[in-house]
Amino acid sequence: MLRAARRQPVPFTPVWLMRQAGRYLPEYRAMRERYGFLELCRNPEAATEVTLQPVSRLGVDAAILFADILLLLEPLGVGLEFARGEGPVIRHPIRSEADVARLEPIDVEDSVGFVFETVRRVRQALPPTVPLIGFAGAPFTVASYLVEGGPSRDYLATKRLMYEAPEAWHRLLELLAAATARYLNGQIAAGAQLVQLFDSWVGVLAPDDYRAFVQPHTRAVIQKLTPGVPVIHFGTGTAALLPLMRAAGGDVIGLDWRVDLDTAWDAVGHDVGVQGNLDPAVLLARPAAIRERVKAILDRAGGRPGHVFNLGHGVLQETPVEHVQALVDIVHDLSDRR
Ligand code: CP3
């Protein structure tokens, strides 16, 4: 059930969950029986249905577009695939200065227009009180897939390019930043009311390297976005980077569970909001344990406006759907009583 009538101004802490549309949901798995992952993303009717699934089942306070941060790379002809059980694979990674030199600018409108069509359809289908969140990967995290060819533990190929060929690195990130800003502005024009920039893996960097190799490009993306649309800027493992991420931009800074929410909020400043930060693994435990940990996070937020409840990273595939439901109800219940 939607709790839309209770919103505006938000009398409780709003909650939505990263990867709330995903494999822990039986109705998503049923869609995946019929479509490959990329096929699902490219089909606006099916992608709309998947976007709406967690909203109608769980009563979360926002919808997040069903798409992927790597869709933007398809037009580069790098051989993007989502192999079953393997996660994303890029068959022809970008490893050298010569590889970077060969890249053509990305024609966003032409190549990911299907995402804008999904946004239009979702916005029409959602009740007016439920906001739609658009998203993209931040330049560093998208570049890391492009260079590594898939997920990585230590990002050595990425760091090597960054240290050894800084000019090529900056050219690559400029190309990604320009496309990302157009991609997000296209989602906004189509009806997304907030956007989240995922810099999921940026926590592998030293603060000085973030400053030199990442911050200018993330800032360039955020500065180009349509004014007036709130931006959530998220990363994991970012305890030492939070003030730098905040300086790069964003109205809300996304936190993972490796930080205390209150000290992290002090670090980014109370003139921005924070989102987070329950460990997704807590959802494997019974609702009584979930409740205790939700309460601890709400206590650290102290009832201040500007806290969006979320997990510190995406819902894990093995999570029982009843526990996700319990989480949403617990957040609403506990934050209502303040
Ligand atoms: O949050 C949502 O419900 C919206 C949909 C969404 C997806 N990907 C769908 C998806 C969002 C917001 C993303 C973002 C994304 N994609 C990120 C940033 C967020 C994060 O988790 O750090 C990243 C790094 C990616 C790249 C990506 N796509 C990976 C690493 C994987 C494999 C993940 C896994 O668990 O196997 C994907 C595939 C993917 N994207 C799935 C979904 C639902 C699973 C694909 C499937 O159905 O097989």
PDB file of C-alpha atoms in Angstrom, residues 72-316:
ATOM      1  CA  LEU A  72      25.818   4.673 -21.219  1.00  0.00           C
ATOM      2  CA  LEU A  73      28.829   2.614 -22.349  1.00  0.00           C
ATOM      3  CA  GLU A  74      26.981   0.576 -24.953  1.00  0.00           C
ATOM      4  CA  PRO A  75      27.444   3.089 -27.796  1.00  0.00           C
ATOM      5  CA  LEU A  76      31.225   3.002 -27.248  1.00  0.00           C
ATOM      6  CA  GLY A  77      31.210  -0.462 -28.805  1.00  0.00           C
ATOM      7  CA  VAL A  78      33.206  -1.977 -25.934  1.00  0.00           C
ATOM      8  CA  GLY A  79      31.120  -5.160 -25.864  1.00  0.00           C
ATOM      9  CA  LEU A  80      28.999  -4.659 -22.745  1.00  0.00           C
ATOM     10  CA  GLU A  81      27.297  -7.857 -21.579  1.00  0.00           C
ATOM     11  CA  PHE A  82      25.608  -9.036 -18.416  1.00  0.00           C
ATOM     12  CA  ALA A  83      26.631 -12.653 -18.197  1.00  0.00           C
ATOM     13  CA  ARG A  84      24.466 -14.770 -15.894  1.00  0.00           C
ATOM     14  CA  GLY A  85      26.002 -14.975 -12.421  1.00  0.00           C
ATOM     15  CA  GLU A  86      29.063 -12.961 -13.448  1.00  0.00           C
ATOM     16  CA  GLY A  87      27.789  -9.406 -13.295  1.00  0.00           C
ATOM     17  CA  PRO A  88      28.721  -6.925 -16.002  1.00  0.00           C
ATOM     18  CA  VAL A  89      31.482  -7.754 -18.480  1.00  0.00           C
ATOM     19  CA  ILE A  90      33.167  -5.413 -20.950  1.00  0.00           C
ATOM     20  CA  ARG A  91      34.719  -7.578 -23.641  1.00  0.00           C
ATOM     21  CA  HIS A  92      37.040  -4.865 -24.985  1.00  0.00           C
ATOM     22  CA  PRO A  93      38.255  -2.822 -22.014  1.00  0.00           C
ATOM     23  CA  ILE A  94      39.967   0.558 -22.382  1.00  0.00           C
ATOM     24  CA  ARG A  95      43.457   0.065 -20.980  1.00  0.00           C
ATOM     25  CA  SER A  96      45.893   2.371 -22.766  1.00  0.00           C
ATOM     26  CA  GLU A  97      46.338   5.910 -24.033  1.00  0.00           C
ATOM     27  CA  ALA A  98      45.713   4.611 -27.551  1.00  0.00           C
ATOM     28  CA  ASP A  99      42.432   3.014 -26.454  1.00  0.00           C
ATOM     29  CA  VAL A 100      41.303   6.318 -24.933  1.00  0.00           C
ATOM     30  CA  ALA A 101      42.359   8.267 -28.041  1.00  0.00           C
ATOM     31  CA  ARG A 102      40.092   6.094 -30.203  1.00  0.00           C
ATOM     32  CA  LEU A 103      36.939   6.812 -28.169  1.00  0.00           C
ATOM     33  CA  GLU A 104      34.297   8.947 -29.846  1.00  0.00           C
ATOM     34  CA  PRO A 105      31.986  11.214 -27.813  1.00  0.00           C
ATOM     35  CA  ILE A 106      28.794   9.421 -26.742  1.00  0.00           C
ATOM     36  CA  ASP A 107      25.595  10.421 -28.543  1.00  0.00           C
ATOM     37  CA  VAL A 108      23.311  10.119 -25.516  1.00  0.00           C
ATOM     38  CA  GLU A 109      19.968  10.997 -27.121  1.00  0.00           C
ATOM     39  CA  ASP A 110      20.543   8.515 -29.889  1.00  0.00           C
ATOM     40  CA  SER A 111      21.834   5.634 -27.812  1.00  0.00           C
ATOM     41  CA  VAL A 112      19.867   5.633 -24.549  1.00  0.00           C
ATOM     42  CA  GLY A 113      16.630   7.273 -25.661  1.00  0.00           C
ATOM     43  CA  PHE A 114      14.827   4.150 -24.408  1.00  0.00           C
ATOM     44  CA  VAL A 115      15.719   5.165 -20.832  1.00  0.00           C
ATOM     45  CA  PHE A 116      14.021   8.542 -21.324  1.00  0.00           C
ATOM     46  CA  GLU A 117      10.941   6.747 -22.641  1.00  0.00           C
ATOM     47  CA  THR A 118      10.884   4.546 -19.505  1.00  0.00           C
ATOM     48  CA  VAL A 119      11.120   7.658 -17.302  1.00  0.00           C
ATOM     49  CA  ARG A 120       8.129   9.212 -19.113  1.00  0.00           C
ATOM     50  CA  ARG A 121       6.056   6.074 -18.692  1.00  0.00           C
ATOM     51  CA  VAL A 122       6.970   5.574 -15.028  1.00  0.00           C
ATOM     52  CA  ARG A 123       6.197   9.188 -14.209  1.00  0.00           C
ATOM     53  CA  GLN A 124       2.767   8.824 -15.796  1.00  0.00           C
ATOM     54  CA  ALA A 125       2.038   5.595 -13.972  1.00  0.00           C
ATOM     55  CA  LEU A 126       3.175   6.693 -10.488  1.00  0.00           C
ATOM     56  CA  PRO A 127       0.874   8.523  -8.082  1.00  0.00           C
ATOM     57  CA  PRO A 128       1.851  12.232  -8.107  1.00  0.00           C
ATOM     58  CA  THR A 129       3.000  12.015  -4.472  1.00  0.00           C
ATOM     59  CA  VAL A 130       5.691   9.397  -5.157  1.00  0.00           C
ATOM     60  CA  PRO A 131       8.853  10.970  -6.553  1.00  0.00           C
ATOM     61  CA  LEU A 132      10.874   9.253  -9.269  1.00  0.00           C
ATOM     62  CA  ILE A 133      14.641   9.084  -8.827  1.00  0.00           C
ATOM     63  CA  GLY A 134      16.788   8.997 -11.955  1.00  0.00           C
ATOM     64  CA  PHE A 135      20.434   7.953 -11.752  1.00  0.00           C
ATOM     65  CA  ALA A 136      23.787   7.557 -13.413  1.00  0.00           C
ATOM     66  CA  GLY A 137      27.231   6.328 -12.462  1.00  0.00           C
ATOM     67  CA  ALA A 138      29.787   8.957 -11.502  1.00  0.00           C
ATOM     68  CA  PRO A 139      32.733   9.230 -13.930  1.00  0.00           C
ATOM     69  CA  PHE A 140      35.219   7.336 -11.726  1.00  0.00           C
ATOM     70  CA  THR A 141      32.983   4.325 -11.084  1.00  0.00           C
ATOM     71  CA  VAL A 142      31.914   4.045 -14.733  1.00  0.00           C
ATOM     72  CA  ALA A 143      35.546   4.424 -15.866  1.00  0.00           C
ATOM     73  CA  SER A 144      36.570   1.671 -13.456  1.00  0.00           C
ATOM     74  CA  TYR A 145      34.290  -0.821 -15.276  1.00  0.00           C
ATOM     75  CA  LEU A 146      35.490   0.416 -18.649  1.00  0.00           C
ATOM     76  CA  VAL A 147      39.144  -0.057 -17.710  1.00  0.00           C
ATOM     77  CA  GLU A 148      38.893  -3.235 -15.608  1.00  0.00           C
ATOM     78  CA  GLY A 149      36.415  -4.932 -17.954  1.00  0.00           C
ATOM     79  CA  GLY A 150      34.171  -5.859 -15.002  1.00  0.00           C
ATOM     80  CA  PRO A 151      34.083  -5.771 -11.236  1.00  0.00           C
ATOM     81  CA  SER A 152      37.440  -5.635  -9.468  1.00  0.00           C
ATOM     82  CA  ARG A 153      38.845  -5.979  -5.977  1.00  0.00           C
ATOM     83  CA  ASP A 154      41.767  -3.610  -6.134  1.00  0.00           C
ATOM     84  CA  TYR A 155      41.246  -1.529  -9.311  1.00  0.00           C
ATOM     85  CA  LEU A 156      44.856  -1.936 -10.411  1.00  0.00           C
ATOM     86  CA  ALA A 157      44.307  -1.369 -14.140  1.00  0.00           C
ATOM     87  CA  THR A 158      42.286   1.766 -13.345  1.00  0.00           C
ATOM     88  CA  LYS A 159      44.920   3.148 -10.982  1.00  0.00           C
ATOM     89  CA  ARG A 160      47.707   2.299 -13.380  1.00  0.00           C
ATOM     90  CA  LEU A 161      46.085   4.305 -16.192  1.00  0.00           C
ATOM     91  CA  MET A 162      45.403   7.169 -13.782  1.00  0.00           C
ATOM     92  CA  TYR A 163      49.004   7.343 -12.502  1.00  0.00           C
ATOM     93  CA  GLU A 164      50.817   6.488 -15.702  1.00  0.00           C
ATOM     94  CA  ALA A 165      48.792   8.439 -18.243  1.00  0.00           C
ATOM     95  CA  PRO A 166      47.080  11.305 -16.419  1.00  0.00           C
ATOM     96  CA  GLU A 167      46.244  13.150 -19.646  1.00  0.00           C
ATOM     97  CA  ALA A 168      44.448  10.146 -21.095  1.00  0.00           C
ATOM     98  CA  TRP A 169      42.716   9.613 -17.734  1.00  0.00           C
ATOM     99  CA  HIS A 170      41.410  13.166 -17.686  1.00  0.00           C
ATOM    100  CA  ARG A 171      40.291  12.922 -21.304  1.00  0.00           C
ATOM    101  CA  LEU A 172      38.396   9.716 -20.504  1.00  0.00           C
ATOM    102  CA  LEU A 173      36.702  11.230 -17.459  1.00  0.00           C
ATOM    103  CA  GLU A 174      35.823  14.409 -19.377  1.00  0.00           C
ATOM    104  CA  LEU A 175      34.160  12.313 -22.046  1.00  0.00           C
ATOM    105  CA  LEU A 176      32.209  10.358 -19.420  1.00  0.00           C
ATOM    106  CA  ALA A 177      31.304  13.490 -17.436  1.00  0.00           C
ATOM    107  CA  ALA A 178      29.883  15.250 -20.509  1.00  0.00           C
ATOM    108  CA  ALA A 179      27.768  12.216 -21.437  1.00  0.00           C
ATOM    109  CA  THR A 180      26.634  11.673 -17.837  1.00  0.00           C
ATOM    110  CA  ALA A 181      25.376  15.241 -17.481  1.00  0.00           C
ATOM    111  CA  ARG A 182      23.400  14.925 -20.728  1.00  0.00           C
ATOM    112  CA  TYR A 183      22.082  11.534 -19.641  1.00  0.00           C
ATOM    113  CA  LEU A 184      20.849  12.868 -16.287  1.00  0.00           C
ATOM    114  CA  ASN A 185      19.402  16.035 -17.814  1.00  0.00           C
ATOM    115  CA  GLY A 186      17.547  13.838 -20.312  1.00  0.00           C
ATOM    116  CA  GLN A 187      16.069  11.844 -17.413  1.00  0.00           C
ATOM    117  CA  ILE A 188      15.107  15.103 -15.666  1.00  0.00           C
ATOM    118  CA  ALA A 189      13.462  16.470 -18.812  1.00  0.00           C
ATOM    119  CA  ALA A 190      11.517  13.212 -19.119  1.00  0.00           C
ATOM    120  CA  GLY A 191      10.194  13.469 -15.539  1.00  0.00           C
ATOM    121  CA  ALA A 192      12.786  12.391 -12.935  1.00  0.00           C
ATOM    122  CA  GLN A 193      12.414  14.667  -9.890  1.00  0.00           C
ATOM    123  CA  LEU A 194      15.662  13.773  -8.130  1.00  0.00           C
ATOM    124  CA  VAL A 195      18.833  12.163  -9.399  1.00  0.00           C
ATOM    125  CA  GLN A 196      21.406   9.975  -7.715  1.00  0.00           C
ATOM    126  CA  LEU A 197      25.019   9.858  -8.836  1.00  0.00           C
ATOM    127  CA  PHE A 198      26.593   6.508  -7.906  1.00  0.00           C
ATOM    128  CA  ASP A 199      30.325   6.639  -7.201  1.00  0.00           C
ATOM    129  CA  SER A 200      30.131   3.187  -5.673  1.00  0.00           C
ATOM    130  CA  TRP A 201      33.826   2.246  -5.826  1.00  0.00           C
ATOM    131  CA  VAL A 202      35.532   5.614  -5.262  1.00  0.00           C
ATOM    132  CA  GLY A 203      36.452   4.575  -1.708  1.00  0.00           C
ATOM    133  CA  VAL A 204      39.482   2.728  -3.120  1.00  0.00           C
ATOM    134  CA  LEU A 205      41.246   6.065  -3.669  1.00  0.00           C
ATOM    135  CA  ALA A 206      43.533   8.114  -1.441  1.00  0.00           C
ATOM    136  CA  PRO A 207      42.068  11.557  -0.685  1.00  0.00           C
ATOM    137  CA  ASP A 208      44.800  13.329  -2.712  1.00  0.00           C
ATOM    138  CA  ASP A 209      44.019  11.151  -5.727  1.00  0.00           C
ATOM    139  CA  TYR A 210      40.297  11.809  -5.358  1.00  0.00           C
ATOM    140  CA  ARG A 211      41.070  15.538  -5.332  1.00  0.00           C
ATOM    141  CA  ALA A 212      43.306  15.394  -8.405  1.00  0.00           C
ATOM    142  CA  PHE A 213      41.711  12.708 -10.582  1.00  0.00           C
ATOM    143  CA  VAL A 214      38.014  12.556  -9.706  1.00  0.00           C
ATOM    144  CA  GLN A 215      36.643  15.623  -7.974  1.00  0.00           C
ATOM    145  CA  PRO A 216      36.874  18.009 -10.970  1.00  0.00           C
ATOM    146  CA  HIS A 217      34.941  15.588 -13.160  1.00  0.00           C
ATOM    147  CA  THR A 218      32.200  14.782 -10.641  1.00  0.00           C
ATOM    148  CA  ARG A 219      31.866  18.509  -9.976  1.00  0.00           C
ATOM    149  CA  ALA A 220      31.554  19.150 -13.734  1.00  0.00           C
ATOM    150  CA  VAL A 221      28.663  16.683 -13.953  1.00  0.00           C
ATOM    151  CA  ILE A 222      26.785  18.173 -11.000  1.00  0.00           C
ATOM    152  CA  GLN A 223      27.328  21.762 -12.155  1.00  0.00           C
ATOM    153  CA  LYS A 224      25.794  20.983 -15.549  1.00  0.00           C
ATOM    154  CA  LEU A 225      22.583  19.541 -14.099  1.00  0.00           C
ATOM    155  CA  THR A 226      19.240  21.285 -14.486  1.00  0.00           C
ATOM    156  CA  PRO A 227      18.972  23.679 -11.507  1.00  0.00           C
ATOM    157  CA  GLY A 228      16.431  22.958  -8.799  1.00  0.00           C
ATOM    158  CA  VAL A 229      16.595  19.162  -9.023  1.00  0.00           C
ATOM    159  CA  PRO A 230      18.038  17.609  -5.842  1.00  0.00           C
ATOM    160  CA  VAL A 231      21.156  15.499  -6.359  1.00  0.00           C
ATOM    161  CA  ILE A 232      22.119  12.552  -4.137  1.00  0.00           C
ATOM    162  CA  HIS A 233      25.868  11.880  -4.289  1.00  0.00           C
ATOM    163  CA  PHE A 234      26.692   8.359  -3.109  1.00  0.00           C
ATOM    164  CA  GLY A 235      29.788   6.250  -2.571  1.00  0.00           C
ATOM    165  CA  THR A 236      30.983   3.397  -0.352  1.00  0.00           C
ATOM    166  CA  GLY A 237      34.108   3.200   1.794  1.00  0.00           C
ATOM    167  CA  THR A 238      34.188   6.989   1.726  1.00  0.00           C
ATOM    168  CA  ALA A 239      34.804   7.883   5.413  1.00  0.00           C
ATOM    169  CA  ALA A 240      37.947   9.842   4.530  1.00  0.00           C
ATOM    170  CA  LEU A 241      36.470  11.311   1.338  1.00  0.00           C
ATOM    171  CA  LEU A 242      33.156  12.684   2.626  1.00  0.00           C
ATOM    172  CA  PRO A 243      34.136  16.369   2.834  1.00  0.00           C
ATOM    173  CA  LEU A 244      35.702  16.131  -0.641  1.00  0.00           C
ATOM    174  CA  MET A 245      32.606  14.484  -2.094  1.00  0.00           C
ATOM    175  CA  ARG A 246      30.462  17.132  -0.519  1.00  0.00           C
ATOM    176  CA  ALA A 247      32.715  19.809  -2.069  1.00  0.00           C
ATOM    177  CA  ALA A 248      32.255  18.156  -5.476  1.00  0.00           C
ATOM    178  CA  GLY A 249      28.523  18.686  -5.076  1.00  0.00           C
ATOM    179  CA  GLY A 250      25.184  17.210  -4.138  1.00  0.00           C
ATOM    180  CA  ASP A 251      22.267  18.180  -1.918  1.00  0.00           C
ATOM    181  CA  VAL A 252      22.276  14.836  -0.119  1.00  0.00           C
ATOM    182  CA  ILE A 253      25.369  12.733   0.549  1.00  0.00           C
ATOM    183  CA  GLY A 254      24.864   8.958   0.509  1.00  0.00           C
ATOM    184  CA  LEU A 255      26.570   7.099   3.378  1.00  0.00           C
ATOM    185  CA  ASP A 256      27.438   3.437   3.743  1.00  0.00           C
ATOM    186  CA  TRP A 257      27.366   1.568   7.093  1.00  0.00           C
ATOM    187  CA  ARG A 258      31.087   1.895   7.761  1.00  0.00           C
ATOM    188  CA  VAL A 259      30.483   5.362   9.246  1.00  0.00           C
ATOM    189  CA  ASP A 260      28.304   6.579  12.132  1.00  0.00           C
ATOM    190  CA  LEU A 261      25.540   8.644  10.592  1.00  0.00           C
ATOM    191  CA  ASP A 262      25.872  11.550  13.045  1.00  0.00           C
ATOM    192  CA  THR A 263      29.648  12.002  12.768  1.00  0.00           C
ATOM    193  CA  ALA A 264      29.421  11.628   8.981  1.00  0.00           C
ATOM    194  CA  TRP A 265      26.701  14.300   8.908  1.00  0.00           C
ATOM    195  CA  ASP A 266      28.976  16.579  10.961  1.00  0.00           C
ATOM    196  CA  ALA A 267      31.756  15.897   8.425  1.00  0.00           C
ATOM    197  CA  VAL A 268      29.708  16.868   5.372  1.00  0.00           C
ATOM    198  CA  GLY A 269      27.930  19.735   7.116  1.00  0.00           C
ATOM    199  CA  HIS A 270      24.326  20.136   8.210  1.00  0.00           C
ATOM    200  CA  ASP A 271      23.497  22.364   5.253  1.00  0.00           C
ATOM    201  CA  VAL A 272      23.265  19.186   3.156  1.00  0.00           C
ATOM    202  CA  GLY A 273      21.104  16.127   3.762  1.00  0.00           C
ATOM    203  CA  VAL A 274      22.343  12.584   4.310  1.00  0.00           C
ATOM    204  CA  GLN A 275      21.043   9.271   3.051  1.00  0.00           C
ATOM    205  CA  GLY A 276      21.672   5.917   4.669  1.00  0.00           C
ATOM    206  CA  ASN A 277      23.008   3.870   6.210  1.00  0.00           C
ATOM    207  CA  LEU A 278      21.883   0.401   7.253  1.00  0.00           C
ATOM    208  CA  ASP A 279      24.195  -2.501   6.437  1.00  0.00           C
ATOM    209  CA  PRO A 280      22.264  -4.499   3.789  1.00  0.00           C
ATOM    210  CA  ALA A 281      23.334  -7.689   5.604  1.00  0.00           C
ATOM    211  CA  VAL A 282      21.082  -6.696   8.548  1.00  0.00           C
ATOM    212  CA  LEU A 283      18.138  -7.633   6.314  1.00  0.00           C
ATOM    213  CA  LEU A 284      19.224 -11.269   6.479  1.00  0.00           C
ATOM    214  CA  ALA A 285      18.360 -11.241  10.208  1.00  0.00           C
ATOM    215  CA  ARG A 286      14.912 -11.422  11.808  1.00  0.00           C
ATOM    216  CA  PRO A 287      12.730  -8.283  12.039  1.00  0.00           C
ATOM    217  CA  ALA A 288      13.440  -7.813  15.779  1.00  0.00           C
ATOM    218  CA  ALA A 289      17.146  -7.386  14.978  1.00  0.00           C
ATOM    219  CA  ILE A 290      16.315  -5.127  12.033  1.00  0.00           C
ATOM    220  CA  ARG A 291      14.201  -2.925  14.303  1.00  0.00           C
ATOM    221  CA  GLU A 292      17.044  -2.368  16.800  1.00  0.00           C
ATOM    222  CA  ARG A 293      19.406  -1.273  14.074  1.00  0.00           C
ATOM    223  CA  VAL A 294      16.881   1.004  12.399  1.00  0.00           C
ATOM    224  CA  LYS A 295      16.273   2.638  15.758  1.00  0.00           C
ATOM    225  CA  ALA A 296      20.003   3.211  16.254  1.00  0.00           C
ATOM    226  CA  ILE A 297      20.224   4.987  12.881  1.00  0.00           C
ATOM    227  CA  LEU A 298      17.138   7.116  13.541  1.00  0.00           C
ATOM    228  CA  ASP A 299      18.599   8.069  16.932  1.00  0.00           C
ATOM    229  CA  ARG A 300      21.782   9.230  15.264  1.00  0.00           C
ATOM    230  CA  ALA A 301      19.726  11.267  12.771  1.00  0.00           C
ATOM    231  CA  GLY A 302      18.071  12.818  15.824  1.00  0.00           C
ATOM    232  CA  GLY A 303      14.808  13.680  14.078  1.00  0.00           C
ATOM    233  CA  ARG A 304      16.556  16.393  12.044  1.00  0.00           C
ATOM    234  CA  PRO A 305      15.036  17.117   8.637  1.00  0.00           C
ATOM    235  CA  GLY A 306      17.235  16.082   5.736  1.00  0.00           C
ATOM    236  CA  HIS A 307      17.706  12.406   6.547  1.00  0.00           C
ATOM    237  CA  VAL A 308      16.592   9.927   3.898  1.00  0.00           C
ATOM    238  CA  PHE A 309      16.580   6.366   5.215  1.00  0.00           C
ATOM    239  CA  ASN A 310      18.267   3.851   2.940  1.00  0.00           C
ATOM    240  CA  LEU A 311      20.657   0.935   3.029  1.00  0.00           C
ATOM    241  CA  GLY A 312      24.352   1.731   2.869  1.00  0.00           C
ATOM    242  CA  HIS A 313      24.455  -0.192  -0.445  1.00  0.00           C
ATOM    243  CA  GLY A 314      22.084  -2.303  -2.518  1.00  0.00           C
ATOM    244  CA  VAL A 315      19.604  -4.943  -1.305  1.00  0.00           C
ATOM    245  CA  LEU A 316      21.376  -8.320  -1.394  1.00  0.00           C
TER     246      LEU A 316
END
